[in-house]
Tab-separated table of C-alpha atoms and ligand atoms in Angstrom:
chain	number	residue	atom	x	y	z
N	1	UNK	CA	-16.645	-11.995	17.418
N	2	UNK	CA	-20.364	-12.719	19.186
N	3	UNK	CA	-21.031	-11.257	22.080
N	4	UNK	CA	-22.041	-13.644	25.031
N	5	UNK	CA	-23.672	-13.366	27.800
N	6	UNK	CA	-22.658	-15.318	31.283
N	7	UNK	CA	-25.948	-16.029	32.367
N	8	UNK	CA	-24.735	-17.587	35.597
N	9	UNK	CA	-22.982	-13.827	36.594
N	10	UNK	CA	-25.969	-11.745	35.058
N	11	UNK	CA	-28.188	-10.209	37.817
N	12	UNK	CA	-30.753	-8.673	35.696
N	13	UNK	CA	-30.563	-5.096	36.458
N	14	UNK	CA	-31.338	-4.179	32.941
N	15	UNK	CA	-28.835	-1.631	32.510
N	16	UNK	CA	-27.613	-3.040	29.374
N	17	UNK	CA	-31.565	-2.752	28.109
N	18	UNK	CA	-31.566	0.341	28.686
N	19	UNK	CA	-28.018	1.312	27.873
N	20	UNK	CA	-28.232	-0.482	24.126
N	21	UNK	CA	-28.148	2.137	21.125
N	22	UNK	CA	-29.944	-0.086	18.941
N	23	UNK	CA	-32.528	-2.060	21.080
N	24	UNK	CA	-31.234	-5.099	20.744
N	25	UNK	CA	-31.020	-6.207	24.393
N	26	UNK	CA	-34.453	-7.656	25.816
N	27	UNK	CA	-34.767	-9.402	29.228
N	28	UNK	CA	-35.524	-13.485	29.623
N	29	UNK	CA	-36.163	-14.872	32.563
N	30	UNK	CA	-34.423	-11.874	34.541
N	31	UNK	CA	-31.447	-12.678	32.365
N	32	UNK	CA	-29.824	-10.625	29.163
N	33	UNK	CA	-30.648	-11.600	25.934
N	34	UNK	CA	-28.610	-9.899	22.962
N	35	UNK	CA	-31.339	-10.135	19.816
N	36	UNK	CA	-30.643	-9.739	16.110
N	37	UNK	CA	-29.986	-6.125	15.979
N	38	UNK	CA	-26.372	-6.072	17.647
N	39	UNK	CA	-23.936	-4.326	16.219
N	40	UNK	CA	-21.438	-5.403	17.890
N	41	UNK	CA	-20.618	-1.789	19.289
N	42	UNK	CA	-19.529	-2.974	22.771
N	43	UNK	CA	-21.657	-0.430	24.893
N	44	UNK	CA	-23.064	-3.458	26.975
N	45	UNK	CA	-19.947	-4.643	27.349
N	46	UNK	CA	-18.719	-1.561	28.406
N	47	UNK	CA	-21.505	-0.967	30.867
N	48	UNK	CA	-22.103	-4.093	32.217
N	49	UNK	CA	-21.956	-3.350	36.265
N	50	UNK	CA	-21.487	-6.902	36.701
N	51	UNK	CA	-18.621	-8.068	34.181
N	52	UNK	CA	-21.492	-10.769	32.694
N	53	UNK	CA	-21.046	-9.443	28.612
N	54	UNK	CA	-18.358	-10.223	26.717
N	55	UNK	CA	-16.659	-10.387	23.587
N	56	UNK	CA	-16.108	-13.816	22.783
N	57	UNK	CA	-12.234	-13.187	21.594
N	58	UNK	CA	-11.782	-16.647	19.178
N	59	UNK	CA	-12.631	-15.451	15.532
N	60	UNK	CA	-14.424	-18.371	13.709
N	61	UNK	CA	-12.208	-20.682	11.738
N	62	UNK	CA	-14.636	-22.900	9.798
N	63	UNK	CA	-18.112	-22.935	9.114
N	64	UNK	CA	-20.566	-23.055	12.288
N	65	UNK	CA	-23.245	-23.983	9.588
N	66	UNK	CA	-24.603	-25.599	6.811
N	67	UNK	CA	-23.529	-23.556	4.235
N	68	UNK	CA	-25.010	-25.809	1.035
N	69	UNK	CA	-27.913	-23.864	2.408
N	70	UNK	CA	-27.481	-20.708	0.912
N	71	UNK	CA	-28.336	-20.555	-2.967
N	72	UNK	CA	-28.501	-17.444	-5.528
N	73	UNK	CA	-27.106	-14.439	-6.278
N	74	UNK	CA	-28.997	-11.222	-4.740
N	75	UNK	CA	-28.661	-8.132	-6.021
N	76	UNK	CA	-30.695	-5.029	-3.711
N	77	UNK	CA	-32.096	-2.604	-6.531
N	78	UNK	CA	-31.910	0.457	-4.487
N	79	UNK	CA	-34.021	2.965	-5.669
N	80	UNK	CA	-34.141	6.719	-4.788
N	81	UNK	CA	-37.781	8.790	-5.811
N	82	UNK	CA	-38.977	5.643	-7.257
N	83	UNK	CA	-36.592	5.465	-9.883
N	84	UNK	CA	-33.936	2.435	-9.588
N	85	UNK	CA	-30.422	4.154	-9.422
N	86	UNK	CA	-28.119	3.614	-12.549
N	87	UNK	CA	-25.218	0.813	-9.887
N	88	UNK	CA	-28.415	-2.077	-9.488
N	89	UNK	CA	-28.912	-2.274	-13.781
N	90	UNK	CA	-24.928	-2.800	-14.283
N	91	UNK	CA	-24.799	-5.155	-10.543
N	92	UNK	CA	-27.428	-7.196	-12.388
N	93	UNK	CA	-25.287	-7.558	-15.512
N	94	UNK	CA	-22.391	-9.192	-13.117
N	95	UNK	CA	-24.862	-11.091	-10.717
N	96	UNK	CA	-26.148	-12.533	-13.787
N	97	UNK	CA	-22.477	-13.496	-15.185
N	98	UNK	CA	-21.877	-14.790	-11.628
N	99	UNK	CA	-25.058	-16.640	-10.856
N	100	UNK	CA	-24.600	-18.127	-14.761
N	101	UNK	CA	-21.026	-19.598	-13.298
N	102	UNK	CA	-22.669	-21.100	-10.014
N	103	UNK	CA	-25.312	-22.422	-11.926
N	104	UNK	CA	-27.500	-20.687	-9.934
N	105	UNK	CA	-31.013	-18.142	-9.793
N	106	UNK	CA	-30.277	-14.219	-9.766
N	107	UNK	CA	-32.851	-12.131	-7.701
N	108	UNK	CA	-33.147	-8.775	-7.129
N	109	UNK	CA	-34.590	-7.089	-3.929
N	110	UNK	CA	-36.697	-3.937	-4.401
N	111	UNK	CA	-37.840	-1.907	-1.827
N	112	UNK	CA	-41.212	0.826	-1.828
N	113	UNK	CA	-44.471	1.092	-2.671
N	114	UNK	CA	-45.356	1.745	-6.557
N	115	UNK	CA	-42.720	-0.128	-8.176
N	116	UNK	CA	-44.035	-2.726	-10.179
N	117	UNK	CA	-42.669	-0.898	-13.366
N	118	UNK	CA	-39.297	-1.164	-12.052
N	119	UNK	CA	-39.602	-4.928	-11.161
N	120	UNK	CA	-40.289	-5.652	-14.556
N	121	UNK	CA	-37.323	-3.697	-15.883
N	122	UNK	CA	-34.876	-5.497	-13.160
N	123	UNK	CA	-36.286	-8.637	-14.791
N	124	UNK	CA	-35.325	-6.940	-17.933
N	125	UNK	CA	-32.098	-6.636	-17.290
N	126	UNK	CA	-31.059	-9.815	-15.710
N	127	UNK	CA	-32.775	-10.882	-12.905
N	128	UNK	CA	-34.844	-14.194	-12.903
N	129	UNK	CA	-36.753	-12.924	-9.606
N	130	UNK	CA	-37.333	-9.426	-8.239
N	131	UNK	CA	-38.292	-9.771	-4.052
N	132	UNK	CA	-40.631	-6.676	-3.542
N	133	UNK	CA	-40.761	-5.540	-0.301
N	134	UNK	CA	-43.832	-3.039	0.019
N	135	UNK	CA	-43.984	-0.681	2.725
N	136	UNK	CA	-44.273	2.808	2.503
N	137	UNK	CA	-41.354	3.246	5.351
N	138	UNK	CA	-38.939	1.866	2.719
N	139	UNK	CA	-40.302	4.580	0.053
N	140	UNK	CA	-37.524	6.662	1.639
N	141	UNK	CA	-33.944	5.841	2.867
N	142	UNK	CA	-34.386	4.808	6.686
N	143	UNK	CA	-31.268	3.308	7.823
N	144	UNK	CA	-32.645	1.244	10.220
N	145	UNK	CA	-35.969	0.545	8.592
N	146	UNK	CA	-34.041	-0.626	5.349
N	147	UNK	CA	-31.573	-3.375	7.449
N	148	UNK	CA	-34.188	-4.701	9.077
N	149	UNK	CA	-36.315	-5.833	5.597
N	150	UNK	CA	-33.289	-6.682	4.299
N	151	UNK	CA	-31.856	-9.086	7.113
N	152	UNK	CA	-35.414	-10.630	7.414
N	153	UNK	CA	-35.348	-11.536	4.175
N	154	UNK	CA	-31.699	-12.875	3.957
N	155	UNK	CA	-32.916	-15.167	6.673
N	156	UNK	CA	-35.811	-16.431	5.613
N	157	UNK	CA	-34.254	-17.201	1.676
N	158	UNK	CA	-30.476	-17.726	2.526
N	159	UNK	CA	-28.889	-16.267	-0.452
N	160	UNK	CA	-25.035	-17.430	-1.634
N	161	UNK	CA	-23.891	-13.730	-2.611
N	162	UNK	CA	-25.417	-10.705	-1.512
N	163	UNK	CA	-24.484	-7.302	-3.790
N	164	UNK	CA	-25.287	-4.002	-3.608
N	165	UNK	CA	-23.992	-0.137	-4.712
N	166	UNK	CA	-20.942	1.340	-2.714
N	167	UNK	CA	-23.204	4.241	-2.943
N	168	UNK	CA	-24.286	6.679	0.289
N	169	UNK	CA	-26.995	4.330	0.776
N	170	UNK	CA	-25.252	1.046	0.544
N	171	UNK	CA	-22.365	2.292	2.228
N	172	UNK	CA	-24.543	2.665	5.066
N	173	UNK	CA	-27.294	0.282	5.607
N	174	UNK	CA	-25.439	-2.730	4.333
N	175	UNK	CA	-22.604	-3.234	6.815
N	176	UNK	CA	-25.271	-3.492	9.661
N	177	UNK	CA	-27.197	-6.078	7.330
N	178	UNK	CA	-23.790	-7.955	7.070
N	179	UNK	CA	-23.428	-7.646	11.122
N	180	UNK	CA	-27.322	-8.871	11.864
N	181	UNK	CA	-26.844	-12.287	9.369
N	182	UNK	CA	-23.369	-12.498	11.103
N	183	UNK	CA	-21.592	-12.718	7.935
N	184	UNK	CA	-18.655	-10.557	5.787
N	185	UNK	CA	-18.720	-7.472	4.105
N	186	UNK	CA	-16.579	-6.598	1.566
N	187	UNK	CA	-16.839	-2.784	1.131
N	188	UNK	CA	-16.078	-0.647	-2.128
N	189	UNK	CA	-15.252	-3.755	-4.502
N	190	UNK	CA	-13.656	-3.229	-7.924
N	191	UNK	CA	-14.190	-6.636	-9.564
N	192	UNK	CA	-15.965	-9.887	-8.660
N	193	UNK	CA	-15.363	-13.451	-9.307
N	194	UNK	CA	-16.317	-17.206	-8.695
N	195	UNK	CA	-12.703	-19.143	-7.253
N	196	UNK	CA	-13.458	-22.306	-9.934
N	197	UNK	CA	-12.057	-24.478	-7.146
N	198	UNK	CA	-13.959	-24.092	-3.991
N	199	UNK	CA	-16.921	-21.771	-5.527
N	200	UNK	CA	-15.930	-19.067	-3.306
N	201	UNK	CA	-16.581	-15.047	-4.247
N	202	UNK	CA	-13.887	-13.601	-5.015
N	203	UNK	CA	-13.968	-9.600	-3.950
N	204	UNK	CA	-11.550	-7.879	-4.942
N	205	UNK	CA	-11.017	-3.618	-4.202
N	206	UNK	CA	-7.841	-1.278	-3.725
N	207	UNK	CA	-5.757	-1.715	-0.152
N	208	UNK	CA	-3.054	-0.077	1.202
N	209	UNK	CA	-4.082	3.317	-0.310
N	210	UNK	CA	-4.488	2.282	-3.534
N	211	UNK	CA	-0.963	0.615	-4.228
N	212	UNK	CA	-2.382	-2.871	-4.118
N	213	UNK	CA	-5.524	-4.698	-5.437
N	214	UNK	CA	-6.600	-6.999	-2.525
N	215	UNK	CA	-8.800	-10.236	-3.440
N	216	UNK	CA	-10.898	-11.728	-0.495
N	217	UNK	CA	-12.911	-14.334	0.284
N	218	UNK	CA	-15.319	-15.082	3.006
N	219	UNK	CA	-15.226	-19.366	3.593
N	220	UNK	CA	-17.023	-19.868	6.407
N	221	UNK	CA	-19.691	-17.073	6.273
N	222	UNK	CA	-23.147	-17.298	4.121
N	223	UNK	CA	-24.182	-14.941	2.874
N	224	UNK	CA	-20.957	-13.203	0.798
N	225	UNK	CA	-21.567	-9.917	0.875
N	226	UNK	CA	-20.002	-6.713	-1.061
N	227	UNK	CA	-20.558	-3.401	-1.902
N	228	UNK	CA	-19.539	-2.289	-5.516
N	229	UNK	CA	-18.681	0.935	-6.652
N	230	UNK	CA	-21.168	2.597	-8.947
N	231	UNK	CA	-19.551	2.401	-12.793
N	232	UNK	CA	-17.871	-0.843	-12.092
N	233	UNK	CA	-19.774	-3.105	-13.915
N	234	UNK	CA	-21.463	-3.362	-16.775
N	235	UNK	CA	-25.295	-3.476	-17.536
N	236	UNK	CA	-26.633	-6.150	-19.849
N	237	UNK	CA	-28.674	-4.869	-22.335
N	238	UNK	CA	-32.792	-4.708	-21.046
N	239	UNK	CA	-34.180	-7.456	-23.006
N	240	UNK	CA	-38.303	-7.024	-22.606
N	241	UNK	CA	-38.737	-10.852	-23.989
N	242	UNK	CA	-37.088	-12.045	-20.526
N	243	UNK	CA	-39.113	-13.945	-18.174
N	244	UNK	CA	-39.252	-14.057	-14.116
N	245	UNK	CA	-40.979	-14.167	-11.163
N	246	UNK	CA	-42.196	-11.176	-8.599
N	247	UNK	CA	-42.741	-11.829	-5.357
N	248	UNK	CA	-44.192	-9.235	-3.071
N	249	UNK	CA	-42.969	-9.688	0.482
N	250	UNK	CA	-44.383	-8.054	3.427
N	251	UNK	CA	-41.870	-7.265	6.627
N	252	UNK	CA	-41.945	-9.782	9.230
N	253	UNK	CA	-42.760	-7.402	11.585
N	254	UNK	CA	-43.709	-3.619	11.611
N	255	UNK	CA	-40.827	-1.622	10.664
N	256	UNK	CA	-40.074	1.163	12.571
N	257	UNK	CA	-37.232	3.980	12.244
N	258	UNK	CA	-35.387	6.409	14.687
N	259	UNK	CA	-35.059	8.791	12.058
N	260	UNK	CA	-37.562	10.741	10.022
N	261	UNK	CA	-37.384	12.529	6.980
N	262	UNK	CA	-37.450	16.373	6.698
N	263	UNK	CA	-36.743	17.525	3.481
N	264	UNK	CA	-34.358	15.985	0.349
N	265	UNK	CA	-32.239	18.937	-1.233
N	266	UNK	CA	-29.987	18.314	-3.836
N	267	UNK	CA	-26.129	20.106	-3.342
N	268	UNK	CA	-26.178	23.028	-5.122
N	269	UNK	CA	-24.143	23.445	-7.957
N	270	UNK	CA	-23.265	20.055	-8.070
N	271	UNK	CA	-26.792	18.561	-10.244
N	272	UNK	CA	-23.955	16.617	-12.543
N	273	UNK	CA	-24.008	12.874	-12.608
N	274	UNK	CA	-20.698	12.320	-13.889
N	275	UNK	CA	-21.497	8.545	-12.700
N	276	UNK	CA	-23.504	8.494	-15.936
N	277	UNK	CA	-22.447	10.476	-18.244
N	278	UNK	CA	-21.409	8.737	-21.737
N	279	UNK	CA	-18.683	11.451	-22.709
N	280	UNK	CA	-16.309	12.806	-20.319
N	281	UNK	CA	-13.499	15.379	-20.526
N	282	UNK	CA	-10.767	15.037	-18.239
N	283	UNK	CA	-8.521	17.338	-17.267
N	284	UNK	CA	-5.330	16.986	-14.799
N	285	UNK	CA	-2.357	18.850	-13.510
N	286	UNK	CA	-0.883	19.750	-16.953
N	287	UNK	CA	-4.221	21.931	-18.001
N	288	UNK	CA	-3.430	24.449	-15.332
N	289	UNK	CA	-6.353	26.547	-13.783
N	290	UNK	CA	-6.876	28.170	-17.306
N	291	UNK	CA	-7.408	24.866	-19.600
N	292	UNK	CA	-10.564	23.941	-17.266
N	293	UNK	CA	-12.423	26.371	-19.413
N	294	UNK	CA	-11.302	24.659	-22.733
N	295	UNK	CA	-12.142	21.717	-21.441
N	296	UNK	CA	-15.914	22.884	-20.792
N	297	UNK	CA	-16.423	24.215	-23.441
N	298	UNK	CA	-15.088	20.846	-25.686
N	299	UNK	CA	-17.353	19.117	-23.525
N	300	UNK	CA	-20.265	21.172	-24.049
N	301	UNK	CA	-19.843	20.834	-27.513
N	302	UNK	CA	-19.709	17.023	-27.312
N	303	UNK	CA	-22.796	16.364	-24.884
N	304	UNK	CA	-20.780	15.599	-21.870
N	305	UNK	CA	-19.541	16.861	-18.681
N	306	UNK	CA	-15.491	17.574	-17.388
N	307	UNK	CA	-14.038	15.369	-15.086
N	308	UNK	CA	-10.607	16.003	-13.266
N	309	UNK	CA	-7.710	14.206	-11.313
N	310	UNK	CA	-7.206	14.898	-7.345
N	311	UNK	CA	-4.277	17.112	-8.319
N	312	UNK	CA	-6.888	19.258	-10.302
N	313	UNK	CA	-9.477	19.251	-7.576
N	314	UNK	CA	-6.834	19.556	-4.811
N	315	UNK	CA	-5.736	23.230	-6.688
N	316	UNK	CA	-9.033	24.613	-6.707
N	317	UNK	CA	-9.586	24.322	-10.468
N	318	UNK	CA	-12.587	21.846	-10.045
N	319	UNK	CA	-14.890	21.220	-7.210
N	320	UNK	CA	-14.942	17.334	-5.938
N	321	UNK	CA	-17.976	15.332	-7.231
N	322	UNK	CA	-15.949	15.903	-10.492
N	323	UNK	CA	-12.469	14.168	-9.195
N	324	UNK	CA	-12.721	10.731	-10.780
N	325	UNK	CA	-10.519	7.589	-9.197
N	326	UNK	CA	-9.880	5.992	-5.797
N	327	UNK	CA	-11.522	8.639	-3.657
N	328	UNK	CA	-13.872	10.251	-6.186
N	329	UNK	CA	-15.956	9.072	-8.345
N	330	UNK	CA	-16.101	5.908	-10.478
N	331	UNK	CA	-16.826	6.299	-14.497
N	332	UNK	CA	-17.329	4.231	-17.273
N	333	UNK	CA	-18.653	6.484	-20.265
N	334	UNK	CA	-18.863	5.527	-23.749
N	335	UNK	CA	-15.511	8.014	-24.092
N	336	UNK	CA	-12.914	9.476	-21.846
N	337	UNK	CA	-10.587	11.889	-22.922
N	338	UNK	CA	-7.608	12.388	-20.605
N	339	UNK	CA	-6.200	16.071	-20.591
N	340	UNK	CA	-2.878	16.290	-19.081
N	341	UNK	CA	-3.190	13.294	-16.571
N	342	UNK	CA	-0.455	11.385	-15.911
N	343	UNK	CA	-2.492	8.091	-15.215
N	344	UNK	CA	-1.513	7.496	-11.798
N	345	UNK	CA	-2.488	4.132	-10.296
N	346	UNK	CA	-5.993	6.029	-8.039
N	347	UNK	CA	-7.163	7.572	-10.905
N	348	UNK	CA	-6.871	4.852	-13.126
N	349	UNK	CA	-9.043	2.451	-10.543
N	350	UNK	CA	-11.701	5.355	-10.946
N	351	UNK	CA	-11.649	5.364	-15.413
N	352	UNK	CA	-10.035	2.007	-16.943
N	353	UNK	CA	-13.535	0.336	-17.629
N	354	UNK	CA	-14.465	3.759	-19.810
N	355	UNK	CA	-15.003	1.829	-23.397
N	356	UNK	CA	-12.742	4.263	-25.093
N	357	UNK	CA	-10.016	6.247	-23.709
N	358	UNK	CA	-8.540	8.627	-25.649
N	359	UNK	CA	-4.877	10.257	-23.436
N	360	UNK	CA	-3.216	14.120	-24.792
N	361	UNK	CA	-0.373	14.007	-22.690
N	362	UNK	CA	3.689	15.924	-23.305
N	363	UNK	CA	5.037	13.321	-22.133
N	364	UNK	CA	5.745	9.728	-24.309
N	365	UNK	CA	6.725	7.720	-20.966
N	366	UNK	CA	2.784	8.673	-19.085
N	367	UNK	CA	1.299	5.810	-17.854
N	368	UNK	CA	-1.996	7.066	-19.206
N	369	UNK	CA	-0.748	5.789	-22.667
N	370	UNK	CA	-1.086	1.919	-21.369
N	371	UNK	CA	-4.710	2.157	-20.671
N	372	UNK	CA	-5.280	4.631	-23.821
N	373	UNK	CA	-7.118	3.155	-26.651
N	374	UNK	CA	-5.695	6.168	-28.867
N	375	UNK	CA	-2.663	8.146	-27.138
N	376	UNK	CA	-1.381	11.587	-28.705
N	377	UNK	CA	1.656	12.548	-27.826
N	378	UNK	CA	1.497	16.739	-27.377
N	379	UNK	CA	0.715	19.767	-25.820
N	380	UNK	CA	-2.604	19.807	-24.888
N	381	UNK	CA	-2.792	24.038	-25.815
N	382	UNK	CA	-2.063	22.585	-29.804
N	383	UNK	CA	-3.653	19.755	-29.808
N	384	UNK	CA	-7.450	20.655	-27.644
N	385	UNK	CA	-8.202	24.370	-29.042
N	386	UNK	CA	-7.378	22.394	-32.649
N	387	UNK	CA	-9.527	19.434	-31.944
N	388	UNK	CA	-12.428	22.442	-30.465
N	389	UNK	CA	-11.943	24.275	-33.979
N	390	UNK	CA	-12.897	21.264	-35.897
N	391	UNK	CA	-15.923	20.602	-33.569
N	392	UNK	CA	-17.080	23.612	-34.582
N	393	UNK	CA	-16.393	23.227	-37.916
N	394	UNK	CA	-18.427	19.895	-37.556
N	395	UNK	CA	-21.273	21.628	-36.043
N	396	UNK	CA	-21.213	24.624	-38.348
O	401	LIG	C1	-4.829	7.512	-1.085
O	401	LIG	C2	-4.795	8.285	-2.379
O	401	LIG	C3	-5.958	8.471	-3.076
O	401	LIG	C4	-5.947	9.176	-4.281
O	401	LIG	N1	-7.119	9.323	-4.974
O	401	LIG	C5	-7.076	9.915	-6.189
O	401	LIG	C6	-8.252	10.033	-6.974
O	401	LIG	O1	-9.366	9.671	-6.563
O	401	LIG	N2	-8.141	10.595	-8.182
O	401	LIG	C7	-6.960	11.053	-8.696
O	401	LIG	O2	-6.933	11.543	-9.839
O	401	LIG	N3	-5.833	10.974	-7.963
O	401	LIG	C8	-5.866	10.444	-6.720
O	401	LIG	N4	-4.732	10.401	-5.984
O	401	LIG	C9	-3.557	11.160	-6.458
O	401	LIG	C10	-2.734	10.412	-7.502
O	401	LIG	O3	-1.770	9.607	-6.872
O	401	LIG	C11	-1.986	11.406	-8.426
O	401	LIG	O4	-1.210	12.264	-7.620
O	401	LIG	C12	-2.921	12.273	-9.276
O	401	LIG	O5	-3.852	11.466	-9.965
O	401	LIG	C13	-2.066	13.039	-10.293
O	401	LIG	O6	-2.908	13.904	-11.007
O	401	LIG	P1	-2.463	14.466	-12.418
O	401	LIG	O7	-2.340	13.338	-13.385
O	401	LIG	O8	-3.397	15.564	-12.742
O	401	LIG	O9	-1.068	15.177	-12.123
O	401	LIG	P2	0.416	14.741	-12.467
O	401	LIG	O10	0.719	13.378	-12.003
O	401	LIG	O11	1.277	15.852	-12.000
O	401	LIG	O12	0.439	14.691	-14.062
O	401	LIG	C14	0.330	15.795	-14.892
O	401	LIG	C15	0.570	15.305	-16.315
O	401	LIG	O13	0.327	16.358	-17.219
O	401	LIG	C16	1.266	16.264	-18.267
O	401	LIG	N5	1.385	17.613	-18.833
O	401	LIG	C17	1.849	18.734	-18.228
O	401	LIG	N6	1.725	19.801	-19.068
O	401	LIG	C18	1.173	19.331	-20.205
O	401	LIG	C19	0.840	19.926	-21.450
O	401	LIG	N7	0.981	21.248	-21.660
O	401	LIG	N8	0.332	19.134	-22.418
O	401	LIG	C20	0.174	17.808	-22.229
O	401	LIG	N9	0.479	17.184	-21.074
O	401	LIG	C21	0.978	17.941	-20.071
O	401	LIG	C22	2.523	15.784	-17.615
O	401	LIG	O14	3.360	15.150	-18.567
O	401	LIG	C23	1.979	14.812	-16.575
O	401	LIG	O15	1.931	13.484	-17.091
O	401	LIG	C24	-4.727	9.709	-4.777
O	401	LIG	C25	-3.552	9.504	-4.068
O	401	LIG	C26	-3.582	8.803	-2.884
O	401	LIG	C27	-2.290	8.594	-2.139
């Protein structure tokens, strides 16, 4: 839905200019020009003292280009103090299963100054092309600073399929990329696909408040774009014989940002990065506020961290980056050992990619057992201090 302007009605008063959130209204010829960095927001249109902005109401039905244009798979490496965050290695591992099916080039996009390292390592693990973008504005997350790089370069190398992390940073920067390259956004995805038929992406995330998996495609729009949550995919493993190509791309313009940073501090209390942790130690409903402590303790003793359901969370027992599912967190450790959950459908879409799941649950009928690699049937006060007495044992 583009947003025209009836140049015949404009009278170039410039309230729009000066009315725009996001600069993206300049004057031509005494007449308004919407730019790139629309968002669509409607405040022109709203403020127009001359009715001459509109929404253009007819959604596109078919392609308004040529979409044989577009080529590649992109994946954006985001990176936070230099280091590339865990979501980019395991989106490279499906870009590279996806690009593989298009017969097609994989690139990653990295952003900052001081990253050559890491370019090499996203070849590493998958890429055939890292796009370096280095400018010491992107060192840090600038919202708008970050969506402009990253639509310049979508327009200058039309890619096919754009991913990136569903993480605070993706979640926010991307959907304006999506909205400058006038394209789709699929946010929060779960799995990815090529449709063999038409070559389409196939996005697929929970709807309807998690009762439904909904797949969608964007046909007429280049590039496809999603967001995927972080724990989703896998990573290849980093192979240092692979070969690529780096390409270090300065912004088309200056970048500039209405924000500035003050100071990064971590929440306290809540250092854990259950995201990546290889063992985790779930607890739900059935452990009751006391069993939490078991539960540490077990997971202490393994090298991992405890993870809960929303029922456990919503009682107080554990604070929320723990809950793991549709609104917390996404995991896919090495282990996951489910401690009185019942296996409901939104914590399942947050744990079913954990290699090994291991369910303790009373009750034979749990839906937990269907994902379980190993289920054991039993009270989780007999069968967890037993299993924490042998880990001692174990570790003398
Ligand atoms: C929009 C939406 C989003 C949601 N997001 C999430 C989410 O992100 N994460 C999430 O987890 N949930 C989420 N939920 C809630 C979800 O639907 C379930 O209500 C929740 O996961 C249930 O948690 P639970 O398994 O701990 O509790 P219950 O479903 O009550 O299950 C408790 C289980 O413990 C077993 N049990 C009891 N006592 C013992 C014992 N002594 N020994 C062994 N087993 C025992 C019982 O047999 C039972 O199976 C969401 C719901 C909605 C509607």
């Amino acid at each position: 839905m583009p947003i025209i302007v009836k140049v015949d009605i404009c009278v170039g008063c410039e309230a729009c200019v000066n009315e725009c959130p996001f600069g993206a209204i300049e004057m031509k010829d005494e007449k308004a020009v919407i730019g790139d960095k629309c968002t669509l927001c409607g405040t022109c249109v709203d403020i127009c003292p001359s009715f001459a902005i509109e929404m253009a109401d007819e959604p596109k039905s078919a392609p308004t280009e040529d979409l044989s244009a577009y080529k590649g798979v992109w994946v954006f490496a985001e990176q936070r103090n230099n280091k590339i965050v865990s979501v980019a290695y395991e989106l490279l591992g499906e870009g590279r299963r996806l690009a593989d099916s298009l017969g097609e080039e994989l690139s990653a996009v990295l952003f900052g100054t001081g990253m050559d390292a890491e370019a090499k390592s996203l070849i590493e693990a998958g890429a055939d092309r890292v796009y370096q973008v280095e400018a010491p504005l992107l060192n840090e997350f600038h919202e708008d600073a970050y969506a402009d790089a990253l639509s310049q370069l979508i327009k200058k190398y039309k890619p096919e399929i754009v991913l990136a992390g569903a993480t605070s940073i993706g979640r926010a920067f991307v959907p304006v990329v999506a909205t400058r390259v006038r394209t789709g956004l699929t946010a929060d995805c779960t799995a990815l696909d090529i449709d063999g038929e038409k070559k389409n992406l196939l996005q697929t995330r929970p709807a309807f408040g998690g009762n439904i998996m909904a797949t969608i495609a964007c046909p007429n729009n280049r590039p496809q774009m999603a967001t995927v949550r972080p724990g989703v995919m896998k990573r290849l493993p980093p192979d240092a014989a692979r070969m690529g190509e780096i390409i270090k791309e300065a912004p088309a313009g200056p970048l500039t940002s209405k924000t500035r940073l003050v100071e990064t501090i971590d929440e306290a209390g809540h250092r854990i990065n259950i995201s990546e942790a290889e063992i985790i130690v779930s607890g739900g409903r059935g452990m009751g506020e006391k069993g939490f402590e078991l539960l540490r303790e077990i997971a202490d003793m393994l090298g991992g961290v405890v993870g809960a359901t929303r029922a456990a969370v919503d009682s107080g027992w554990m604070p929320y980056p723990h809950q793991i599912g549709q609104t917390g967190r996404t995991v896919s450790p090495r282990i996951y050992i489910a401690c009185g959950i019942s296996g409901a459908i939104q914590h399942l879409a947050g744990m079913q990619s954990s290699d090994m799941i291991i369910a303790i649950n009373k009750d034979p009928d749990a839906p937990i057992f269907n994902v379980a690699d190993i289920g054991i049937v039993g009270d989780v006060f007999e069968v967890l201090p037993a299993f924490a007495k042998k880990l001692k044992e174990m570790r003398g």
